[in-house]
Coordinates of C-alpha atoms in Angstrom, one line a residue:
Chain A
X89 CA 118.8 -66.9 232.6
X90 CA 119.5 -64.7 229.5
X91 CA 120.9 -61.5 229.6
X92 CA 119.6 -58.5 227.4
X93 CA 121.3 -55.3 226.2
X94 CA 119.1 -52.3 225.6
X95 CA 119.1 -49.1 224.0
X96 CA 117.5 -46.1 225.4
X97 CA 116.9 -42.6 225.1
X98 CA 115.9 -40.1 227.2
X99 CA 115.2 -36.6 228.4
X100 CA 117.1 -36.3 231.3
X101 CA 115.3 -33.1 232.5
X102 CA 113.9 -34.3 235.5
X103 CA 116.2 -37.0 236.9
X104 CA 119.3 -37.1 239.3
X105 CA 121.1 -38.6 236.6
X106 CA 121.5 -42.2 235.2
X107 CA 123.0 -43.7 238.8
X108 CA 120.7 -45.0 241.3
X109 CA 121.4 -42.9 244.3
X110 CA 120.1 -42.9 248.1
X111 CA 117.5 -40.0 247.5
X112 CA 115.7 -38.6 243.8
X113 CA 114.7 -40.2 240.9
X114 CA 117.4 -41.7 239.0
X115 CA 116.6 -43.6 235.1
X116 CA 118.8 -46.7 236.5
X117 CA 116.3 -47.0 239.4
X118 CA 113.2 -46.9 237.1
X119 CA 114.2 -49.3 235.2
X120 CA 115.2 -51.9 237.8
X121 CA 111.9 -51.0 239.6
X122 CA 110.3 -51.8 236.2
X123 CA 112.5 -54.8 235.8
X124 CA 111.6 -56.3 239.4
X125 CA 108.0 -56.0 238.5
X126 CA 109.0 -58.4 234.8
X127 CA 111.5 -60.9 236.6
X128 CA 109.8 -61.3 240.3
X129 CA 113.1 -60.6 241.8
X130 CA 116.0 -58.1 242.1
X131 CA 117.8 -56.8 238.8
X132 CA 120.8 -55.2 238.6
X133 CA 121.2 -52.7 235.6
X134 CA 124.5 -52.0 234.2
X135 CA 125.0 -48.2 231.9
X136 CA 127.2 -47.9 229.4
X137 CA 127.3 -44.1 231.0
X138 CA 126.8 -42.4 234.1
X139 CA 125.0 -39.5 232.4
X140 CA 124.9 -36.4 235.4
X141 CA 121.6 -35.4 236.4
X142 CA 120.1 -33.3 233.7
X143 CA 122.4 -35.0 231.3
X144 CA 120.6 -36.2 228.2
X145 CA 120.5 -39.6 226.4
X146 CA 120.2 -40.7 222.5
X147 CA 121.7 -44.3 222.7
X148 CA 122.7 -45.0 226.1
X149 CA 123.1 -48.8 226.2
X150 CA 122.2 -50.9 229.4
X151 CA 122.7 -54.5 230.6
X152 CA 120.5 -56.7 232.9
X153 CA 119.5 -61.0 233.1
X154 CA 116.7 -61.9 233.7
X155 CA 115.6 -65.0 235.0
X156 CA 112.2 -65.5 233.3
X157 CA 112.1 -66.5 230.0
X158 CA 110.9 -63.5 228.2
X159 CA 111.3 -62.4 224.4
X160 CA 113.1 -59.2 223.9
X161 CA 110.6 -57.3 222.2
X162 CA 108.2 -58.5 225.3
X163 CA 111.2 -56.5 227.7
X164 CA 110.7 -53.9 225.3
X165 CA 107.4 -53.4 225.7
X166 CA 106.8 -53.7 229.0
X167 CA 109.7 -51.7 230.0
X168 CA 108.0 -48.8 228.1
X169 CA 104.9 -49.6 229.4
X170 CA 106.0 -49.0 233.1
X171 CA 108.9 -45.9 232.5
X172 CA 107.5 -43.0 231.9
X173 CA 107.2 -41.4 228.5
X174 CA 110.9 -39.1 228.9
X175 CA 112.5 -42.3 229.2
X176 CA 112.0 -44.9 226.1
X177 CA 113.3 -48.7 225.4
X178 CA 114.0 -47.9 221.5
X179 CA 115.7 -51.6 221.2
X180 CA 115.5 -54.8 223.2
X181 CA 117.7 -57.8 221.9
X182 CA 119.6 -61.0 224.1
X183 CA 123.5 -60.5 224.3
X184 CA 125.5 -63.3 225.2
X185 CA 125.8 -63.8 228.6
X186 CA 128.9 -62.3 229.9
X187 CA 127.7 -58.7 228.2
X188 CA 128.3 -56.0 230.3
X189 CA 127.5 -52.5 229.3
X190 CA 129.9 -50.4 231.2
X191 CA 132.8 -53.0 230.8
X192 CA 132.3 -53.9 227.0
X193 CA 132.4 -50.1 225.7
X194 CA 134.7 -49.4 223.3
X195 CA 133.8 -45.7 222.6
X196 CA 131.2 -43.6 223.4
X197 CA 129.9 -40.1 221.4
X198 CA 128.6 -37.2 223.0
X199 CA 126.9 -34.2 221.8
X200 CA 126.4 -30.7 222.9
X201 CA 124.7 -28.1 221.7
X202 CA 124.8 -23.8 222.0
X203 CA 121.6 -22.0 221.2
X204 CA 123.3 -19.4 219.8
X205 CA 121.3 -16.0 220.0
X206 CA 118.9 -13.8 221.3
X207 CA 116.0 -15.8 221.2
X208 CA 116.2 -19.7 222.2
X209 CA 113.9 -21.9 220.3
X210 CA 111.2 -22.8 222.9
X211 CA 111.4 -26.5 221.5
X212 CA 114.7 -26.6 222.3
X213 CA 115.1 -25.3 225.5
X214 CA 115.5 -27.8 227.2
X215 CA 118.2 -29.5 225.4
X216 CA 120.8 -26.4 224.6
X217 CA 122.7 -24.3 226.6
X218 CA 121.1 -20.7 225.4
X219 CA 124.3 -17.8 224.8
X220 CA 123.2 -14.7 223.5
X221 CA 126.4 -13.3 222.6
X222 CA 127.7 -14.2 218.6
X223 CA 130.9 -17.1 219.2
X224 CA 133.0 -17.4 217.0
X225 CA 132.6 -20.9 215.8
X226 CA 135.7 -20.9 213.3
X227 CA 137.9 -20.6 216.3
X228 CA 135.7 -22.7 218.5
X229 CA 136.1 -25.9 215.8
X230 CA 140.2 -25.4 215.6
X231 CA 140.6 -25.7 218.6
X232 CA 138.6 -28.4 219.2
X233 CA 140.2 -30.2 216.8
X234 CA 143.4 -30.3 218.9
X235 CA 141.9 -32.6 221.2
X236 CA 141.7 -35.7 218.9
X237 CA 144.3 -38.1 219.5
X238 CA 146.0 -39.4 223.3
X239 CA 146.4 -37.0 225.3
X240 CA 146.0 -36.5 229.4
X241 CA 142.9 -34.7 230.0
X242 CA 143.3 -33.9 233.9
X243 CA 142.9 -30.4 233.2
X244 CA 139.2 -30.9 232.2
X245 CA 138.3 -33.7 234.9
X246 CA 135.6 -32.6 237.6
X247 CA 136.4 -32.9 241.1
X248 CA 135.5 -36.3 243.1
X249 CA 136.9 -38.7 240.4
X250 CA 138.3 -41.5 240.8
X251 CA 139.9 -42.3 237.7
X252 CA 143.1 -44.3 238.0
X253 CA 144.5 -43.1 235.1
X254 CA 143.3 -39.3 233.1
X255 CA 144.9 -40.5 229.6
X256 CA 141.8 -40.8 227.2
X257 CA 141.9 -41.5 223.0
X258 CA 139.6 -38.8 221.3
X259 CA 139.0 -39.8 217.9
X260 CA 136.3 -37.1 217.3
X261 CA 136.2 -33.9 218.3
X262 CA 134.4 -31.2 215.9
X263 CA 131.8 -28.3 216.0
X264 CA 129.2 -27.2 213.3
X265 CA 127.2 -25.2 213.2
X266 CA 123.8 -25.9 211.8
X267 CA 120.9 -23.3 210.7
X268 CA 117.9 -24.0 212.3
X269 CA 115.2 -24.9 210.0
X270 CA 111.7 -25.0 210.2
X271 CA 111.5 -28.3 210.9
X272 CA 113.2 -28.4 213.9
X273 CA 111.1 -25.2 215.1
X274 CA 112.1 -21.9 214.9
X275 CA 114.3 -20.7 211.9
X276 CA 115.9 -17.2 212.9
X277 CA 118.6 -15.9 210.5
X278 CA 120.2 -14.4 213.4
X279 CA 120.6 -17.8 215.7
X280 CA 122.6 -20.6 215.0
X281 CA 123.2 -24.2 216.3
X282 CA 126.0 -24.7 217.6
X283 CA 126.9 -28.8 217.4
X284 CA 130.4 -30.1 219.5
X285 CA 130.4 -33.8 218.6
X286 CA 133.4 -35.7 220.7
X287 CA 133.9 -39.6 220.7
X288 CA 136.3 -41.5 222.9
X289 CA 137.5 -44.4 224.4
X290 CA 136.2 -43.0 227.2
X291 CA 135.4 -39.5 229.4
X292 CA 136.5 -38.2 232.5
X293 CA 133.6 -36.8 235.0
X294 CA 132.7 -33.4 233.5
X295 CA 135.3 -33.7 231.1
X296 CA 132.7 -32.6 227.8
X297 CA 131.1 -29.9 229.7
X298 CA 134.8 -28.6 231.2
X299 CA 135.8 -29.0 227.4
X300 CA 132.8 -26.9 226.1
X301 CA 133.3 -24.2 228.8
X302 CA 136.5 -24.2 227.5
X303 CA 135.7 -23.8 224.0
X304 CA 133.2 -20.9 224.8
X305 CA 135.7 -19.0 226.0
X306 CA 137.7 -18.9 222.9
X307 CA 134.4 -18.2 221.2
X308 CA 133.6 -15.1 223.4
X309 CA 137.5 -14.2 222.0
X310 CA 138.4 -14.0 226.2
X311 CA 141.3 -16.7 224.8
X312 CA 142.9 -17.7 221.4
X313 CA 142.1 -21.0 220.1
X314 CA 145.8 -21.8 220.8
X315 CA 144.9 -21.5 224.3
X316 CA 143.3 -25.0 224.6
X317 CA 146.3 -26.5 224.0
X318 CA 147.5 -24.3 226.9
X319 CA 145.1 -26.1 229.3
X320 CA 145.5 -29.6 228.3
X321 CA 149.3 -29.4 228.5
X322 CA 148.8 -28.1 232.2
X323 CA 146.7 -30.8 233.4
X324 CA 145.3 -28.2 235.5
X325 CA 141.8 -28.1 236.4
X326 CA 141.8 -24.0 237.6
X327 CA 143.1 -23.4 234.0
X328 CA 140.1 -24.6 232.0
X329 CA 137.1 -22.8 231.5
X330 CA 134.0 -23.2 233.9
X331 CA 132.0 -26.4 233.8
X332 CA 129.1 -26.1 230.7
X333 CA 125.4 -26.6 232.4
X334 CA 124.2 -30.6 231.6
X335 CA 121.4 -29.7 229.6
X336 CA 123.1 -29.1 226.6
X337 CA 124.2 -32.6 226.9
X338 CA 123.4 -35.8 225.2
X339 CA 124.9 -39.4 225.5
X340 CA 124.7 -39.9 221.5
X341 CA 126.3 -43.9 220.8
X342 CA 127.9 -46.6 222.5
X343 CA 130.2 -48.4 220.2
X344 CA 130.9 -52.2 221.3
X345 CA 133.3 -52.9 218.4
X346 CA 132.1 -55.4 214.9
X347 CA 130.8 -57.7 217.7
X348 CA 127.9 -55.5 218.7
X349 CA 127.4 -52.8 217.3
X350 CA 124.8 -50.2 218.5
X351 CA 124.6 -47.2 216.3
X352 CA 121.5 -45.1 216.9
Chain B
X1087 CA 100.5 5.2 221.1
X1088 CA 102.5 3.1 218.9
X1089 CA 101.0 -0.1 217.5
X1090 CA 103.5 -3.2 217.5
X1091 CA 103.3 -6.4 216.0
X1092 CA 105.4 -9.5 217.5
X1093 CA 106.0 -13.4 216.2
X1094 CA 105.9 -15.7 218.8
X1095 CA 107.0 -19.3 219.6
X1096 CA 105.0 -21.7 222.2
X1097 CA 104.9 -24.9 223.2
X1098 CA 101.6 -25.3 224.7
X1099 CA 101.6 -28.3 226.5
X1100 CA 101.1 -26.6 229.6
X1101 CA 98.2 -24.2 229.1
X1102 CA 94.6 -23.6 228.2
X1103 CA 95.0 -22.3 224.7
X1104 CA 95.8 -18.3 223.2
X1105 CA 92.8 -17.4 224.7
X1106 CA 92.5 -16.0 228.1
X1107 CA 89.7 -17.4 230.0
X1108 CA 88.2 -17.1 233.5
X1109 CA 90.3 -19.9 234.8
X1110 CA 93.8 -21.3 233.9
X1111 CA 96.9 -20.1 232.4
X1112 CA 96.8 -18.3 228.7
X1113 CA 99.4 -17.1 226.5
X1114 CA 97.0 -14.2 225.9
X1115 CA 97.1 -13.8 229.4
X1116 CA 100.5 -13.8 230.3
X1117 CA 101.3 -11.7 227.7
X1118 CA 98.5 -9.2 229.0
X1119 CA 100.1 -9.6 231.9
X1120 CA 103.4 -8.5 231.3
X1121 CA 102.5 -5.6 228.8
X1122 CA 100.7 -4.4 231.6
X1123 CA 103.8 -4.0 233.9
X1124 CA 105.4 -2.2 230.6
X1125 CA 103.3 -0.2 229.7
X1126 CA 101.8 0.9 233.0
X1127 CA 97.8 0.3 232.3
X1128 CA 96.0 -2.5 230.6
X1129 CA 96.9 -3.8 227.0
X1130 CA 94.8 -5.9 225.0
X1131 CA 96.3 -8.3 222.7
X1132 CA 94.9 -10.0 219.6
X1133 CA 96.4 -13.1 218.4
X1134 CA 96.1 -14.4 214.5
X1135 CA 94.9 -17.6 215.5
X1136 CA 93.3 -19.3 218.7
X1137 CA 95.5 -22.0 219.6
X1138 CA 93.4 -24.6 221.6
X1139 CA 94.7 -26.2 224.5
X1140 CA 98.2 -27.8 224.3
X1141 CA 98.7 -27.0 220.7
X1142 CA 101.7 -25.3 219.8
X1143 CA 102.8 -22.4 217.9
X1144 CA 106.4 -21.5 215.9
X1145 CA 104.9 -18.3 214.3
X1146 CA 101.7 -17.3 215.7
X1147 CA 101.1 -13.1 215.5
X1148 CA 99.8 -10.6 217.8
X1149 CA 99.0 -6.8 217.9
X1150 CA 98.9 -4.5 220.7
X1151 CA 99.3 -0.7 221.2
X1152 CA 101.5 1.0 223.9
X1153 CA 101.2 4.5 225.2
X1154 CA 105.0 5.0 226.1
X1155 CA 107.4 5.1 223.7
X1156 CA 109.3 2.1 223.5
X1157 CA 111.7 0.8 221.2
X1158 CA 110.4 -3.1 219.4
X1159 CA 113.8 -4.9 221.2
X1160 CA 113.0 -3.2 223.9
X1161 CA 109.5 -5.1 224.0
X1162 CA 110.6 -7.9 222.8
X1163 CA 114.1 -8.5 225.6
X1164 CA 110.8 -6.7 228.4
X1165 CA 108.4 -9.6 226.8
X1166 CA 110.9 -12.5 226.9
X1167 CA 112.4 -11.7 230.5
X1168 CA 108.4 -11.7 232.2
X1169 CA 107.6 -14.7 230.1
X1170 CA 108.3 -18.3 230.7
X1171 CA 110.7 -20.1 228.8
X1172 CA 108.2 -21.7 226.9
X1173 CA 106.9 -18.9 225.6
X1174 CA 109.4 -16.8 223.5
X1175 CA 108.5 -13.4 221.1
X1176 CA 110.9 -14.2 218.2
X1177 CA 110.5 -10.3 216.4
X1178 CA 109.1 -7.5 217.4
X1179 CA 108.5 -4.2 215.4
X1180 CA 106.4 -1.3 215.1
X1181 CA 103.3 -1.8 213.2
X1182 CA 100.6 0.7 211.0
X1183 CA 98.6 2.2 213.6
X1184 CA 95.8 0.0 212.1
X1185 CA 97.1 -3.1 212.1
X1186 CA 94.8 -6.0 213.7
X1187 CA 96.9 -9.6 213.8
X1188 CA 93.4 -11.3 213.6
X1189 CA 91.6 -9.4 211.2
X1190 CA 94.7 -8.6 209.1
X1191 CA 95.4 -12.2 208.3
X1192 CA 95.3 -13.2 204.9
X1193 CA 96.3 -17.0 205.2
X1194 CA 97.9 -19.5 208.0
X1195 CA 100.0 -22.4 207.7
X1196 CA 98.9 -25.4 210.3
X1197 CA 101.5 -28.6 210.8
X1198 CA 100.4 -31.8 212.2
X1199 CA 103.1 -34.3 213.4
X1200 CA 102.3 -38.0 213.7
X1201 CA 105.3 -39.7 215.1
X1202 CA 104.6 -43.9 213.6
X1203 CA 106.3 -46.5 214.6
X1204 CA 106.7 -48.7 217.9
X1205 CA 108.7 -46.2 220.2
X1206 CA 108.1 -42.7 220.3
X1207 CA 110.9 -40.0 220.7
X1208 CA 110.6 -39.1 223.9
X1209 CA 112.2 -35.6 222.6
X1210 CA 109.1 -34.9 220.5
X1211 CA 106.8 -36.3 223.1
X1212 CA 105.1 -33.3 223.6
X1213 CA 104.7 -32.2 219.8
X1214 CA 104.2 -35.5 217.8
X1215 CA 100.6 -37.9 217.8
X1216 CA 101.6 -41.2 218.7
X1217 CA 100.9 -44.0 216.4
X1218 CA 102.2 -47.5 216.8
X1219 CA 100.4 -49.4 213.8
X1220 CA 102.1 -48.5 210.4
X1221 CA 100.0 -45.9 208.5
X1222 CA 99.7 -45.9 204.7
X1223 CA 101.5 -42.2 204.0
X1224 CA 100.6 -42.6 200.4
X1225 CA 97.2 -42.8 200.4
X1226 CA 96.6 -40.2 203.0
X1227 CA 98.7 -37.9 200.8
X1228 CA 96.9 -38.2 197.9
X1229 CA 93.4 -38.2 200.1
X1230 CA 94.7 -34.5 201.2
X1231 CA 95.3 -33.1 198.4
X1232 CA 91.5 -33.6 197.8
X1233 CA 91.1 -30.8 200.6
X1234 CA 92.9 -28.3 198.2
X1235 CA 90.9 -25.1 196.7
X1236 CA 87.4 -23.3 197.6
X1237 CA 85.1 -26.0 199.8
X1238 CA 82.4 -26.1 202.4
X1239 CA 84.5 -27.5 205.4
X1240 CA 81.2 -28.0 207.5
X1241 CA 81.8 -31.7 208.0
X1242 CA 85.2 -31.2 209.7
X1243 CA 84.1 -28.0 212.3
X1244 CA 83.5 -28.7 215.6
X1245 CA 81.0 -28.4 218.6
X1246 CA 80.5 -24.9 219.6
X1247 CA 81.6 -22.8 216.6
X1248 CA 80.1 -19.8 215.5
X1249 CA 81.7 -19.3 211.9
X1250 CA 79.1 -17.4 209.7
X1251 CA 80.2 -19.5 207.1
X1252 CA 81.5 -22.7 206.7
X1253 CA 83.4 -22.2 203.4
X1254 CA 87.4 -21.8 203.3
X1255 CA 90.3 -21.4 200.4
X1256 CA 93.0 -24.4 200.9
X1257 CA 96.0 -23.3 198.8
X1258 CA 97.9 -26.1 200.7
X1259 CA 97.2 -30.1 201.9
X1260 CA 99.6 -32.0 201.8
X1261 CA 101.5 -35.0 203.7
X1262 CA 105.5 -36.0 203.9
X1263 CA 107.1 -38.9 205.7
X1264 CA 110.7 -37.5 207.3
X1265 CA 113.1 -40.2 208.0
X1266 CA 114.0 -39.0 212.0
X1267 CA 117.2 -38.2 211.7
X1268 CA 119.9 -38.1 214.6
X1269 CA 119.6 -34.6 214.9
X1270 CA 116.5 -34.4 215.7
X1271 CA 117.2 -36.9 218.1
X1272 CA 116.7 -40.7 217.6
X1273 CA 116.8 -42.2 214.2
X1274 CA 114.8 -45.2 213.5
X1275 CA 114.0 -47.3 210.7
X1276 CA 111.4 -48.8 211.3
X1277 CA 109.4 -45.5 212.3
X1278 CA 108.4 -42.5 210.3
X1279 CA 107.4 -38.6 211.0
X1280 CA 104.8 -38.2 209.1
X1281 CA 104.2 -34.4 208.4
X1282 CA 100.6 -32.7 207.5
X1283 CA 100.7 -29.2 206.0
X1284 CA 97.9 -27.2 205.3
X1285 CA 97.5 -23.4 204.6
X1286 CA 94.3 -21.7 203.6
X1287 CA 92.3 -18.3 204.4
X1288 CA 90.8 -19.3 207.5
X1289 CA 90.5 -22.7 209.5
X1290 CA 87.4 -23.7 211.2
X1291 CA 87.3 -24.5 214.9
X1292 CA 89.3 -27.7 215.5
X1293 CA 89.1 -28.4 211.3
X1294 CA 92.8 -29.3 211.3
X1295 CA 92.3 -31.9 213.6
X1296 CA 89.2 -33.4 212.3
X1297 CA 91.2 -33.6 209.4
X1298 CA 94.1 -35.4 210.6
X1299 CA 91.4 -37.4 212.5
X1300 CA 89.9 -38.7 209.0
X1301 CA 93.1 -38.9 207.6
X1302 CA 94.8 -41.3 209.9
X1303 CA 91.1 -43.7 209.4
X1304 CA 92.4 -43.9 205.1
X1305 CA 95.9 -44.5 206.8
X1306 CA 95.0 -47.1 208.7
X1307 CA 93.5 -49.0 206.1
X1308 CA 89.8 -48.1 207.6
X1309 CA 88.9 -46.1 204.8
X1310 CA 90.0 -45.7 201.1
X1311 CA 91.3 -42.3 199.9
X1312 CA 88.1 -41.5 197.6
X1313 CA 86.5 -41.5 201.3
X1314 CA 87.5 -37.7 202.2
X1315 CA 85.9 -36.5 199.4
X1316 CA 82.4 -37.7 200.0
X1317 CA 82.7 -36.8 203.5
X1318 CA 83.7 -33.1 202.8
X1319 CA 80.8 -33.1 200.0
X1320 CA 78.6 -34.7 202.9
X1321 CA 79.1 -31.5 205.4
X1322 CA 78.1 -33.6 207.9
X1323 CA 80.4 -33.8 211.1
X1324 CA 79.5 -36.9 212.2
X1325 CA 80.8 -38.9 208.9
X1326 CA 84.0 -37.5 209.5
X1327 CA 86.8 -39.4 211.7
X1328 CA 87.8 -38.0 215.0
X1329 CA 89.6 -35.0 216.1
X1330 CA 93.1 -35.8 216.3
X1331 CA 94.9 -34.7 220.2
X1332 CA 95.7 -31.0 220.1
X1333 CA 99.5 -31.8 221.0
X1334 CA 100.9 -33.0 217.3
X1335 CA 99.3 -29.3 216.2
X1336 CA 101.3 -26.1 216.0
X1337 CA 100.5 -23.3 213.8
X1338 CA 103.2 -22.4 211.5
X1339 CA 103.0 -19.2 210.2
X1340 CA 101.0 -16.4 209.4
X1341 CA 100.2 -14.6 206.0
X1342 CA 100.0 -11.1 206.1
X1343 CA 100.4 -10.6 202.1
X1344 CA 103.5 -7.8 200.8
X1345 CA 102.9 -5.6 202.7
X1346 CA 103.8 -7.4 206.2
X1347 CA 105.1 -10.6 205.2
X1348 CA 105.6 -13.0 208.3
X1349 CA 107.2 -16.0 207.4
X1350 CA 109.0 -17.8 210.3

């Protein structure tokens, strides 16, 4: 019996999400199904996140044992032969045996990114959420800023949670915004990038893509950036903007601490 | 009548090339397509370069001429809302009556994308060649830059062409290896982007490919760089390597010299 911990990445286009769930195709069920088919029996696979359906992943870490005796770059390989090509194995190594990936997260980093103008890069398209309107990114990134540190986040928790307590540690919370370059597809003078990085101890359900429809409205200038504040002192959900659509979202790194690290 | 000339944007995994044909979906074709509703009769569009099947484009160029009088963001917001999302016009303006994309051309800028190392980014899936065995970057570099000035390209032009001549100015051949980086989505170090840029007058039916095809046989150890020299001096086909899959292909830009310069 060893137990592995993997790192994948993924385009969560056309899944339900990471969870397994009673109907759709979820990447937690793909890889157990794949995983059955290596072991010869039932595997249970533990995610570092429950990425939402459409929700993207750069460095999602997973647990699992297996029974068989089987190197990790063999798990490696024949995990990508059997997922299909959105979802990849980018590292396979053994963890010691009480590993869990959920449970052993320290921090976690997510991304999101704002095609911002009039024409979306087709390469892109399906990882940023496309706004046509110019945002004012200045006052997007100071009040984003305001976030880092220990706050309560109810206000930007989605409904059906369960959280026993909304009190989260943000030690990151910043926007750029990044030219496109040729490299990455399309350069436009007129577009931008628009990057939000956050890291945590840990996320409430929705709670990047409540933040980020939060932010937008202070870059549309509907609200000051002083208004964030506003929310997250309320710990209202009604006063927070309107929940930002999943594509524009990426699980980006899974810190475990010196012990293990996983940086993508 | 006004004649217009728009930049456009594809990813081309999903269709049969520029060219419309008698079956499947075109970009020349959809475009038709939606001029047509615009314009109110039938438009016919010429594109700088034939894109084959699945290979993509960041600034391909087309003409056409409309009988109403319609201002360029008007075609291009009209263009953009009738075309899929994988298609986008990125500029649009009014053109000399004259003005022929194809004909007009004075040079093009190709890219080929081989993605080399054990797991492939399964963001750039759809735009990268696939390579798992590690490819020697230096000598294909200095094997392309063989390519470079006035040759007879006969020995990398495929089946079924009907170029009057064989001959073609390379101003540009040459080969990069990007380190992925975490923007563009999963950084690894034990795999490279390796990058192929060439630019010349004209390109010969599948020639980039058949390129990359003959480059990737010195990368792999297969052949030694002074090889793409005596194939190109043999104008034979059949002593070059294969053509390379049309999905690591996009064509960059088009050259329309000072007086319509159309860089991306």
């Amino acid at each position: 019996m060893s137990t592995f911990r993997i790192v994948l990445a993924y385009d969560g286009t056309d899944y339900i999400g990471w969870q397994r769930q009673a109907s759709g195709t979820s990447i937690q069920g793909l890889i157990e199904d794949a995983l059955r088919e290596l072991d010869g029996r039932d595997v249970s696979v533990a995610g570092a996140g429950r990425t939402d359906a459409g929700v993207h992943a750069l460095g999602q870490v997973a647990s699992f044992s297996l029974e068989r005796t089987i190197e990790p770059l063999t798990v490696l390989r024949s995990l990508n032969a059997k997922l299909p090509a959105d979802i990849r194995v980018r590292t396979a190594e053994t963890a010691p045996p009480d590993f869990h990936a959920r449970f052993d997260a320290r921090a976690k980093t997510y991304r999101y990114r704002i095609w911002n103008g009039e024409v979306v890069n087709p390469f892109e398209r399906r990882y940023v959420w496309h706004m046509v309107s110019p945002l004012d990114v200045e006052a997007m990134a100071s009040a984003a800023r305001i976030l880092e540190g220990t706050h309560d986040f109810a206000a930007f928790q989605g409904a059906g949670s369960d959280a026993s307590t909304t009190v989260r540690t943000i030690t990151q919370s910043t926007i750029e915004s990044i030219q496109p370059t040729i490299q990455s597809a399309v350069r436009d003078p007129q577009s931008a990038l628009i990057e939000f990085t956050i890291a945590g101890d840990g996320f409430l359900r929705h709670m990047v893509r409540a933040i980020v429809g939060s932010l937008v409205e202070i870059g549309r200038g509907r609200q000051p950036a002083s208004w964030l504040g506003e929310v997250l002192a309320s710990r209202r959900r009604e006063r927070a903007g309107q929940t930002a659509p999943p594509h524009g979202l990426a699980l980006v790194a899974v810190d475990y601490g010196a012990r293990l690290a996983a940086e993508p």
